[in-house]
PDB file of C-alpha atoms in Angstrom:
ATOM      1  CA  UNK A   1     124.280 134.316 113.908  1.00 50.00           C
ATOM      2  CA  UNK A   2     122.792 134.633 110.412  1.00 54.00           C
ATOM      3  CA  UNK A   3     125.438 134.447 107.707  1.00 65.00           C
ATOM      4  CA  UNK A   4     125.811 133.297 104.133  1.00 83.00           C
ATOM      5  CA  UNK A   5     122.640 132.867 102.045  1.00 92.00           C
ATOM      6  CA  UNK A   6     120.329 132.507 105.074  1.00 92.00           C
ATOM      7  CA  UNK A   7     117.255 130.273 105.187  1.00 95.00           C
ATOM      8  CA  UNK A   8     114.759 129.526 102.425  1.00 96.00           C
ATOM      9  CA  UNK A   9     112.227 131.899 103.998  1.00 95.00           C
ATOM     10  CA  UNK A  10     114.598 134.778 103.179  1.00 95.00           C
ATOM     11  CA  UNK A  11     114.118 134.301  99.422  1.00 96.00           C
ATOM     12  CA  UNK A  12     111.866 137.148  98.273  1.00 96.00           C
ATOM     13  CA  UNK A  13     111.309 138.396 101.841  1.00 96.00           C
ATOM     14  CA  UNK A  14     112.404 141.986 101.177  1.00 96.00           C
ATOM     15  CA  UNK A  15     109.837 142.366  98.396  1.00 97.00           C
ATOM     16  CA  UNK A  16     107.105 140.691 100.467  1.00 97.00           C
ATOM     17  CA  UNK A  17     107.751 143.014 103.403  1.00 97.00           C
ATOM     18  CA  UNK A  18     107.656 146.055 101.134  1.00 98.00           C
ATOM     19  CA  UNK A  19     104.381 145.008  99.480  1.00 98.00           C
ATOM     20  CA  UNK A  20     102.473 143.497 102.411  1.00 97.00           C
ATOM     21  CA  UNK A  21     103.966 144.296 105.818  1.00 96.00           C
ATOM     22  CA  UNK A  22     102.044 146.759 108.067  1.00 95.00           C
ATOM     23  CA  UNK A  23      99.035 147.003 105.739  1.00 96.00           C
ATOM     24  CA  UNK A  24      95.805 146.139 107.552  1.00 90.00           C
ATOM     25  CA  UNK A  25      92.117 147.027 107.669  1.00 89.00           C
ATOM     26  CA  UNK A  26      91.612 146.473 111.401  1.00 93.00           C
ATOM     27  CA  UNK A  27      92.305 148.412 114.583  1.00 94.00           C
ATOM     28  CA  UNK A  28      95.270 147.015 116.481  1.00 95.00           C
ATOM     29  CA  UNK A  29      96.912 148.086 119.733  1.00 96.00           C
ATOM     30  CA  UNK A  30      99.930 146.589 121.454  1.00 96.00           C
ATOM     31  CA  UNK A  31     101.996 147.634 124.451  1.00 96.00           C
ATOM     32  CA  UNK A  32     105.236 146.080 125.687  1.00 96.00           C
ATOM     33  CA  UNK A  33     106.631 146.425 129.204  1.00 95.00           C
ATOM     34  CA  UNK A  34     109.802 145.104 130.785  1.00 93.00           C
ATOM     35  CA  UNK A  35     110.306 143.957 134.355  1.00 90.00           C
ATOM     36  CA  UNK A  36     113.405 144.719 136.394  1.00 85.00           C
ATOM     37  CA  UNK A  37     114.667 141.214 135.588  1.00 86.00           C
ATOM     38  CA  UNK A  38     114.302 141.762 131.822  1.00 84.00           C
ATOM     39  CA  UNK A  39     111.068 139.813 131.281  1.00 95.00           C
ATOM     40  CA  UNK A  40     109.119 141.306 128.348  1.00 96.00           C
ATOM     41  CA  UNK A  41     105.309 141.293 128.467  1.00 96.00           C
ATOM     42  CA  UNK A  42     103.376 142.309 125.344  1.00 97.00           C
ATOM     43  CA  UNK A  43      99.612 142.799 125.358  1.00 96.00           C
ATOM     44  CA  UNK A  44      97.878 142.961 121.977  1.00 96.00           C
ATOM     45  CA  UNK A  45      94.281 143.660 121.038  1.00 96.00           C
ATOM     46  CA  UNK A  46      92.775 143.612 117.543  1.00 94.00           C
ATOM     47  CA  UNK A  47      89.281 144.722 116.569  1.00 92.00           C
ATOM     48  CA  UNK A  48      88.087 142.844 113.470  1.00 87.00           C
ATOM     49  CA  UNK A  49      84.651 144.266 112.756  1.00 81.00           C
ATOM     50  CA  UNK A  50      82.401 142.888 115.495  1.00 82.00           C
ATOM     51  CA  UNK A  51      85.064 140.488 116.800  1.00 89.00           C
ATOM     52  CA  UNK A  52      87.767 141.437 119.291  1.00 90.00           C
ATOM     53  CA  UNK A  53      90.883 139.283 119.523  1.00 91.00           C
ATOM     54  CA  UNK A  54      93.537 139.644 122.173  1.00 94.00           C
ATOM     55  CA  UNK A  55      96.629 137.943 123.515  1.00 96.00           C
ATOM     56  CA  UNK A  56      99.292 138.355 126.169  1.00 97.00           C
ATOM     57  CA  UNK A  57     102.833 137.262 125.319  1.00 97.00           C
ATOM     58  CA  UNK A  58     105.722 136.831 127.738  1.00 97.00           C
ATOM     59  CA  UNK A  59     109.369 136.497 126.736  1.00 97.00           C
ATOM     60  CA  UNK A  60     112.177 135.434 129.045  1.00 96.00           C
ATOM     61  CA  UNK A  61     115.830 135.419 127.983  1.00 94.00           C
ATOM     62  CA  UNK A  62     118.782 133.872 129.765  1.00 91.00           C
ATOM     63  CA  UNK A  63     122.067 133.884 127.861  1.00 91.00           C
ATOM     64  CA  UNK A  64     121.395 131.819 124.699  1.00 93.00           C
ATOM     65  CA  UNK A  65     117.999 130.500 125.871  1.00 96.00           C
ATOM     66  CA  UNK A  66     114.675 132.221 125.079  1.00 96.00           C
ATOM     67  CA  UNK A  67     111.206 131.200 126.238  1.00 97.00           C
ATOM     68  CA  UNK A  68     108.092 132.682 124.608  1.00 97.00           C
ATOM     69  CA  UNK A  69     104.626 132.028 126.033  1.00 97.00           C
ATOM     70  CA  UNK A  70     101.466 133.520 124.513  1.00 97.00           C
ATOM     71  CA  UNK A  71      97.901 133.195 125.768  1.00 97.00           C
ATOM     72  CA  UNK A  72      95.101 134.179 123.361  1.00 95.00           C
ATOM     73  CA  UNK A  73      91.407 134.884 123.713  1.00 92.00           C
ATOM     74  CA  UNK A  74      90.662 131.722 121.707  1.00 89.00           C
ATOM     75  CA  UNK A  75      91.822 129.767 124.794  1.00 90.00           C
ATOM     76  CA  UNK A  76      95.052 128.670 123.124  1.00 94.00           C
ATOM     77  CA  UNK A  77      98.493 128.642 124.698  1.00 96.00           C
ATOM     78  CA  UNK A  78     101.509 128.921 122.394  1.00 96.00           C
ATOM     79  CA  UNK A  79     104.885 128.026 123.864  1.00 97.00           C
ATOM     80  CA  UNK A  80     108.212 128.351 122.060  1.00 97.00           C
ATOM     81  CA  UNK A  81     111.636 127.537 123.487  1.00 98.00           C
ATOM     82  CA  UNK A  82     114.715 128.592 121.523  1.00 98.00           C
ATOM     83  CA  UNK A  83     118.375 127.777 122.105  1.00 97.00           C
ATOM     84  CA  UNK A  84     120.875 129.807 120.065  1.00 95.00           C
ATOM     85  CA  UNK A  85     124.084 128.040 119.119  1.00 92.00           C
ATOM     86  CA  UNK A  86     124.123 124.966 121.351  1.00 93.00           C
ATOM     87  CA  UNK A  87     126.893 124.219 118.854  1.00 92.00           C
ATOM     88  CA  UNK A  88     128.363 126.771 116.411  1.00 92.00           C
ATOM     89  CA  UNK A  89     125.937 127.775 113.656  1.00 92.00           C
ATOM     90  CA  UNK A  90     122.966 125.843 115.078  1.00 96.00           C
ATOM     91  CA  UNK A  91     119.635 127.042 116.479  1.00 96.00           C
ATOM     92  CA  UNK A  92     117.128 124.670 118.136  1.00 98.00           C
ATOM     93  CA  UNK A  93     113.417 125.526 118.474  1.00 98.00           C
ATOM     94  CA  UNK A  94     110.746 123.544 120.336  1.00 97.00           C
ATOM     95  CA  UNK A  95     107.139 124.757 120.010  1.00 97.00           C
ATOM     96  CA  UNK A  96     103.592 123.650 120.782  1.00 96.00           C
ATOM     97  CA  UNK A  97     100.125 125.210 120.753  1.00 94.00           C
ATOM     98  CA  UNK A  98      97.785 123.850 123.378  1.00 92.00           C
ATOM     99  CA  UNK A  99      95.235 122.319 123.569  1.00 91.00           C
ATOM    100  CA  UNK A 100      96.129 120.940 120.100  1.00 90.00           C
ATOM    101  CA  UNK A 101      98.034 117.779 120.995  1.00 85.00           C
ATOM    102  CA  UNK A 102      99.339 117.449 117.429  1.00 88.00           C
ATOM    103  CA  UNK A 103     100.949 120.901 117.303  1.00 92.00           C
ATOM    104  CA  UNK A 104     104.258 119.979 118.939  1.00 95.00           C
ATOM    105  CA  UNK A 105     107.248 120.539 116.670  1.00 96.00           C
ATOM    106  CA  UNK A 106     111.025 120.363 116.964  1.00 97.00           C
ATOM    107  CA  UNK A 107     113.065 122.450 114.520  1.00 98.00           C
ATOM    108  CA  UNK A 108     116.790 122.695 113.902  1.00 97.00           C
ATOM    109  CA  UNK A 109     118.406 125.464 111.890  1.00 97.00           C
ATOM    110  CA  UNK A 110     121.976 125.501 110.632  1.00 96.00           C
ATOM    111  CA  UNK A 111     123.793 128.533 109.237  1.00 94.00           C
ATOM    112  CA  UNK A 112     126.987 128.305 107.194  1.00 93.00           C
ATOM    113  CA  UNK A 113     128.899 130.724 104.976  1.00 93.00           C
ATOM    114  CA  UNK A 114     127.582 128.894 101.914  1.00 96.00           C
ATOM    115  CA  UNK A 115     124.430 127.151 103.159  1.00 96.00           C
ATOM    116  CA  UNK A 116     121.347 127.533 105.306  1.00 96.00           C
ATOM    117  CA  UNK A 117     119.341 124.502 106.428  1.00 97.00           C
ATOM    118  CA  UNK A 118     116.119 124.178 108.440  1.00 97.00           C
ATOM    119  CA  UNK A 119     114.457 120.892 109.291  1.00 97.00           C
ATOM    120  CA  UNK A 120     111.516 120.175 111.556  1.00 97.00           C
ATOM    121  CA  UNK A 121     109.448 117.205 112.638  1.00 96.00           C
ATOM    122  CA  UNK A 122     106.072 117.046 114.314  1.00 95.00           C
ATOM    123  CA  UNK A 123     105.985 115.399 117.729  1.00 94.00           C
ATOM    124  CA  UNK A 124     103.250 112.901 116.840  1.00 92.00           C
ATOM    125  CA  UNK A 125     103.031 109.226 115.957  1.00 88.00           C
ATOM    126  CA  UNK A 126     102.753 110.045 112.241  1.00 90.00           C
ATOM    127  CA  UNK A 127     104.570 113.357 111.965  1.00 94.00           C
ATOM    128  CA  UNK A 128     104.911 115.834 109.140  1.00 94.00           C
ATOM    129  CA  UNK A 129     108.576 116.304 108.226  1.00 96.00           C
ATOM    130  CA  UNK A 130     109.750 119.608 106.782  1.00 97.00           C
ATOM    131  CA  UNK A 131     113.084 120.333 105.166  1.00 97.00           C
ATOM    132  CA  UNK A 132     114.413 123.439 103.493  1.00 97.00           C
ATOM    133  CA  UNK A 133     117.898 124.129 102.284  1.00 97.00           C
ATOM    134  CA  UNK A 134     119.719 126.961 100.536  1.00 97.00           C
ATOM    135  CA  UNK A 135     123.176 126.882  98.997  1.00 97.00           C
ATOM    136  CA  UNK A 136     125.155 129.790  97.604  1.00 96.00           C
ATOM    137  CA  UNK A 137     126.366 133.125  98.887  1.00 93.00           C
ATOM    138  CA  UNK A 138     124.790 136.394  99.968  1.00 89.00           C
ATOM    139  CA  UNK A 139     124.800 137.304  96.245  1.00 93.00           C
ATOM    140  CA  UNK A 140     123.361 134.204  94.536  1.00 96.00           C
ATOM    141  CA  UNK A 141     121.387 131.494  96.336  1.00 97.00           C
ATOM    142  CA  UNK A 142     119.402 128.444  95.239  1.00 97.00           C
ATOM    143  CA  UNK A 143     117.062 126.582  97.578  1.00 97.00           C
ATOM    144  CA  UNK A 144     114.227 124.126  98.059  1.00 97.00           C
ATOM    145  CA  UNK A 145     111.439 123.679 100.607  1.00 97.00           C
ATOM    146  CA  UNK A 146     109.781 120.272 101.083  1.00 96.00           C
ATOM    147  CA  UNK A 147     107.065 119.002 103.430  1.00 96.00           C
ATOM    148  CA  UNK A 148     106.315 115.262 103.677  1.00 95.00           C
ATOM    149  CA  UNK A 149     103.369 113.638 105.472  1.00 94.00           C
ATOM    150  CA  UNK A 150     104.476 110.297 106.880  1.00 93.00           C
ATOM    151  CA  UNK A 151     100.935 109.040 107.543  1.00 91.00           C
ATOM    152  CA  UNK A 152      99.852 109.314 103.888  1.00 90.00           C
ATOM    153  CA  UNK A 153     103.267 109.052 102.266  1.00 90.00           C
ATOM    154  CA  UNK A 154     102.555 112.175 100.207  1.00 91.00           C
ATOM    155  CA  UNK A 155     104.359 115.464  99.775  1.00 90.00           C
ATOM    156  CA  UNK A 156     102.365 118.300 101.336  1.00 90.00           C
ATOM    157  CA  UNK A 157     104.307 120.841  99.328  1.00 91.00           C
ATOM    158  CA  UNK A 158     107.421 121.044  97.200  1.00 94.00           C
ATOM    159  CA  UNK A 159     108.884 124.462  96.418  1.00 96.00           C
ATOM    160  CA  UNK A 160     112.090 125.751  94.872  1.00 97.00           C
ATOM    161  CA  UNK A 161     113.583 129.225  94.711  1.00 97.00           C
ATOM    162  CA  UNK A 162     116.400 131.359  93.359  1.00 97.00           C
ATOM    163  CA  UNK A 163     117.618 134.695  94.710  1.00 97.00           C
ATOM    164  CA  UNK A 164     120.037 137.239  93.286  1.00 97.00           C
ATOM    165  CA  UNK A 165     121.343 140.212  95.286  1.00 95.00           C
ATOM    166  CA  UNK A 166     123.540 142.935  93.843  1.00 92.00           C
ATOM    167  CA  UNK A 167     124.163 146.208  95.661  1.00 90.00           C
ATOM    168  CA  UNK A 168     120.730 147.882  95.831  1.00 94.00           C
ATOM    169  CA  UNK A 169     118.846 145.224  93.853  1.00 96.00           C
ATOM    170  CA  UNK A 170     117.248 141.936  94.934  1.00 97.00           C
ATOM    171  CA  UNK A 171     115.473 139.640  92.475  1.00 98.00           C
ATOM    172  CA  UNK A 172     113.931 136.257  93.244  1.00 98.00           C
ATOM    173  CA  UNK A 173     112.101 133.482  91.440  1.00 98.00           C
ATOM    174  CA  UNK A 174     110.140 130.707  93.181  1.00 97.00           C
ATOM    175  CA  UNK A 175     108.181 127.695  91.971  1.00 97.00           C
ATOM    176  CA  UNK A 176     105.471 126.784  94.504  1.00 94.00           C
ATOM    177  CA  UNK A 177     102.592 124.355  95.064  1.00 89.00           C
ATOM    178  CA  UNK A 178     104.358 121.387  93.458  1.00 89.00           C
ATOM    179  CA  UNK A 179     105.164 123.380  90.322  1.00 89.00           C
ATOM    180  CA  UNK A 180     101.686 124.850  89.915  1.00 94.00           C
ATOM    181  CA  UNK A 181     102.549 128.480  90.711  1.00 96.00           C
ATOM    182  CA  UNK A 182     105.460 130.624  89.560  1.00 97.00           C
ATOM    183  CA  UNK A 183     106.376 133.784  91.486  1.00 97.00           C
ATOM    184  CA  UNK A 184     108.877 136.474  90.549  1.00 98.00           C
ATOM    185  CA  UNK A 185     109.723 139.459  92.750  1.00 98.00           C
ATOM    186  CA  UNK A 186     111.865 142.558  92.441  1.00 97.00           C
ATOM    187  CA  UNK A 187     113.169 144.914  95.166  1.00 98.00           C
ATOM    188  CA  UNK A 188     115.204 148.015  94.371  1.00 98.00           C
ATOM    189  CA  UNK A 189     116.581 150.668  96.739  1.00 97.00           C
ATOM    190  CA  UNK A 190     116.302 153.891  94.725  1.00 97.00           C
ATOM    191  CA  UNK A 191     117.703 156.218  97.385  1.00 96.00           C
ATOM    192  CA  UNK A 192     119.223 155.031 100.681  1.00 95.00           C
ATOM    193  CA  UNK A 193     119.169 158.594 102.069  1.00 95.00           C
ATOM    194  CA  UNK A 194     115.374 158.881 101.833  1.00 96.00           C
ATOM    195  CA  UNK A 195     114.724 155.132 102.217  1.00 96.00           C
ATOM    196  CA  UNK A 196     113.001 155.197  98.822  1.00 98.00           C
ATOM    197  CA  UNK A 197     112.301 151.678  97.594  1.00 98.00           C
ATOM    198  CA  UNK A 198     110.285 150.217  94.731  1.00 98.00           C
ATOM    199  CA  UNK A 199     109.233 146.611  94.302  1.00 98.00           C
ATOM    200  CA  UNK A 200     106.966 144.273  92.403  1.00 98.00           C
ATOM    201  CA  UNK A 201     105.644 140.739  92.534  1.00 98.00           C
ATOM    202  CA  UNK A 202     104.273 138.750  89.596  1.00 98.00           C
ATOM    203  CA  UNK A 203     102.691 135.319  89.909  1.00 97.00           C
ATOM    204  CA  UNK A 204     101.318 132.879  87.331  1.00 97.00           C
ATOM    205  CA  UNK A 205      99.139 129.842  88.021  1.00 96.00           C
ATOM    206  CA  UNK A 206      99.782 127.151  85.421  1.00 95.00           C
ATOM    207  CA  UNK A 207      96.485 125.386  86.178  1.00 94.00           C
ATOM    208  CA  UNK A 208      94.063 128.322  86.078  1.00 94.00           C
ATOM    209  CA  UNK A 209      96.217 130.417  83.707  1.00 95.00           C
ATOM    210  CA  UNK A 210      95.621 133.383  86.022  1.00 96.00           C
ATOM    211  CA  UNK A 211      98.190 136.121  86.591  1.00 97.00           C
ATOM    212  CA  UNK A 212      98.550 138.425  89.584  1.00 97.00           C
ATOM    213  CA  UNK A 213     100.674 141.572  89.647  1.00 98.00           C
ATOM    214  CA  UNK A 214     101.401 143.820  92.616  1.00 98.00           C
ATOM    215  CA  UNK A 215     103.670 146.865  92.555  1.00 98.00           C
ATOM    216  CA  UNK A 216     104.557 149.115  95.465  1.00 98.00           C
ATOM    217  CA  UNK A 217     106.950 151.659  96.887  1.00 98.00           C
ATOM    218  CA  UNK A 218     107.968 153.396 100.085  1.00 98.00           C
ATOM    219  CA  UNK A 219     109.555 156.742 100.900  1.00 98.00           C
ATOM    220  CA  UNK A 220     110.732 158.400 104.101  1.00 97.00           C
ATOM    221  CA  UNK A 221     109.224 161.860 104.557  1.00 96.00           C
ATOM    222  CA  UNK A 222     111.613 162.422 107.435  1.00 95.00           C
ATOM    223  CA  UNK A 223     113.841 160.123 109.548  1.00 94.00           C
ATOM    224  CA  UNK A 224     110.840 159.069 111.669  1.00 96.00           C
ATOM    225  CA  UNK A 225     108.027 158.881 109.086  1.00 97.00           C
ATOM    226  CA  UNK A 226     107.548 156.661 106.065  1.00 98.00           C
ATOM    227  CA  UNK A 227     104.766 156.363 103.498  1.00 98.00           C
ATOM    228  CA  UNK A 228     104.010 153.244 101.494  1.00 98.00           C
ATOM    229  CA  UNK A 229     101.676 152.488  98.614  1.00 98.00           C
ATOM    230  CA  UNK A 230     100.795 149.492  96.485  1.00 98.00           C
ATOM    231  CA  UNK A 231      98.339 148.516  93.749  1.00 98.00           C
ATOM    232  CA  UNK A 232      97.502 145.216  92.091  1.00 97.00           C
ATOM    233  CA  UNK A 233      96.003 144.203  88.776  1.00 96.00           C
ATOM    234  CA  UNK A 234      92.621 143.619  90.456  1.00 95.00           C
ATOM    235  CA  UNK A 235      92.373 147.370  91.027  1.00 95.00           C
ATOM    236  CA  UNK A 236      92.935 147.263  94.792  1.00 96.00           C
ATOM    237  CA  UNK A 237      95.038 150.221  95.964  1.00 97.00           C
ATOM    238  CA  UNK A 238      96.531 150.554  99.436  1.00 97.00           C
ATOM    239  CA  UNK A 239      98.483 153.270 101.199  1.00 98.00           C
ATOM    240  CA  UNK A 240      99.852 153.798 104.693  1.00 98.00           C
ATOM    241  CA  UNK A 241     101.796 156.273 106.764  1.00 98.00           C
ATOM    242  CA  UNK A 242     103.863 155.131 109.729  1.00 98.00           C
ATOM    243  CA  UNK A 243     105.442 157.420 112.310  1.00 98.00           C
ATOM    244  CA  UNK A 244     107.952 156.419 114.981  1.00 96.00           C
ATOM    245  CA  UNK A 245     106.879 158.936 117.591  1.00 91.00           C
ATOM    246  CA  UNK A 246     109.328 157.555 120.139  1.00 91.00           C
ATOM    247  CA  UNK A 247     112.068 154.875 119.848  1.00 91.00           C
ATOM    248  CA  UNK A 248     110.513 151.498 118.906  1.00 91.00           C
ATOM    249  CA  UNK A 249     106.965 152.899 119.206  1.00 96.00           C
ATOM    250  CA  UNK A 250     104.976 153.239 115.983  1.00 96.00           C
ATOM    251  CA  UNK A 251     101.658 154.738 114.940  1.00 97.00           C
ATOM    252  CA  UNK A 252     100.356 153.471 111.581  1.00 97.00           C
ATOM    253  CA  UNK A 253      97.321 154.464 109.535  1.00 97.00           C
ATOM    254  CA  UNK A 254      96.508 152.473 106.404  1.00 97.00           C
ATOM    255  CA  UNK A 255      93.712 152.532 103.852  1.00 96.00           C
ATOM    256  CA  UNK A 256      92.378 150.422 101.008  1.00 96.00           C
ATOM    257  CA  UNK A 257      90.264 151.389  97.996  1.00 95.00           C
ATOM    258  CA  UNK A 258      88.770 149.190  95.294  1.00 94.00           C
ATOM    259  CA  UNK A 259      89.131 151.270  92.122  1.00 89.00           C
ATOM    260  CA  UNK A 260      86.630 149.015  90.327  1.00 87.00           C
ATOM    261  CA  UNK A 261      83.983 149.666  92.988  1.00 87.00           C
ATOM    262  CA  UNK A 262      84.749 153.216  94.000  1.00 83.00           C
ATOM    263  CA  UNK A 263      81.253 153.643  95.444  1.00 82.00           C
ATOM    264  CA  UNK A 264      82.172 151.293  98.296  1.00 85.00           C
ATOM    265  CA  UNK A 265      83.594 152.759 101.486  1.00 85.00           C
ATOM    266  CA  UNK A 266      87.333 152.658 101.885  1.00 89.00           C
ATOM    267  CA  UNK A 267      88.794 150.324 104.487  1.00 92.00           C
ATOM    268  CA  UNK A 268      90.836 152.075 107.164  1.00 94.00           C
ATOM    269  CA  UNK A 269      93.218 150.404 109.600  1.00 95.00           C
ATOM    270  CA  UNK A 270      94.963 151.874 112.631  1.00 96.00           C
ATOM    271  CA  UNK A 271      97.827 150.305 114.565  1.00 96.00           C
ATOM    272  CA  UNK A 272      99.587 151.582 117.670  1.00 96.00           C
ATOM    273  CA  UNK A 273     102.636 149.782 119.077  1.00 96.00           C
ATOM    274  CA  UNK A 274     104.152 151.064 122.323  1.00 95.00           C
ATOM    275  CA  UNK A 275     107.539 150.018 123.665  1.00 91.00           C
ATOM    276  CA  UNK A 276     109.557 151.604 126.463  1.00 83.00           C
TER     277      UNK A 276
END
């Protein structure tokens, strides 16, 4: 259903995925099974040092309706109900995380050839209202993201962004935290045949005058194996290798080294995702 410029969350997403997705310092395992009726059950466990976190998620689909229910070891229950295109171009999402009685939220998304709009409201007496909108095309898009707290009458956040896409290049610029932080990102496909990509993200905080720079790349060793690497101006270097050893099943090993404290042990993360 996605068309046109997409939603505001799409601005800079390619660069963010390149630089941050799949990197981790924990041990994570997930397995997905499907029943004869098409119900998907995913069990996930994550070992964070001395703490083990787990959850079981169930997904049921019926035509344009999807129900997601996830139970976690922190005794929380997350429920999400999604209806695709109750009317053309519209998606409706109702979610809540129990036992938090203030977590209920209703969201509507609208996709058009030249616009993408998402608005949500909390299901409480004094709700937080969120609105994001993007206008443009799949080449040039301009958008804003606003969150307003009705109980205090204050804006929780106010962001704006610009995205430019041309062939194998994507560049974006966002102004976040009520104009306090400026982010610029760059994503470039060097070689589609080897899935070789380079990217960078630069941010500047106008209040603290601090800058942050992260650069990274990825390359496919073969059709089923990719390697990624990134480094930032703080001297933190990360690398990972991910292998799709069967369709939709991935084994990932990642590592992190602080080049300014090389005597410290490197952090190593392992992730295994199994799907039939």
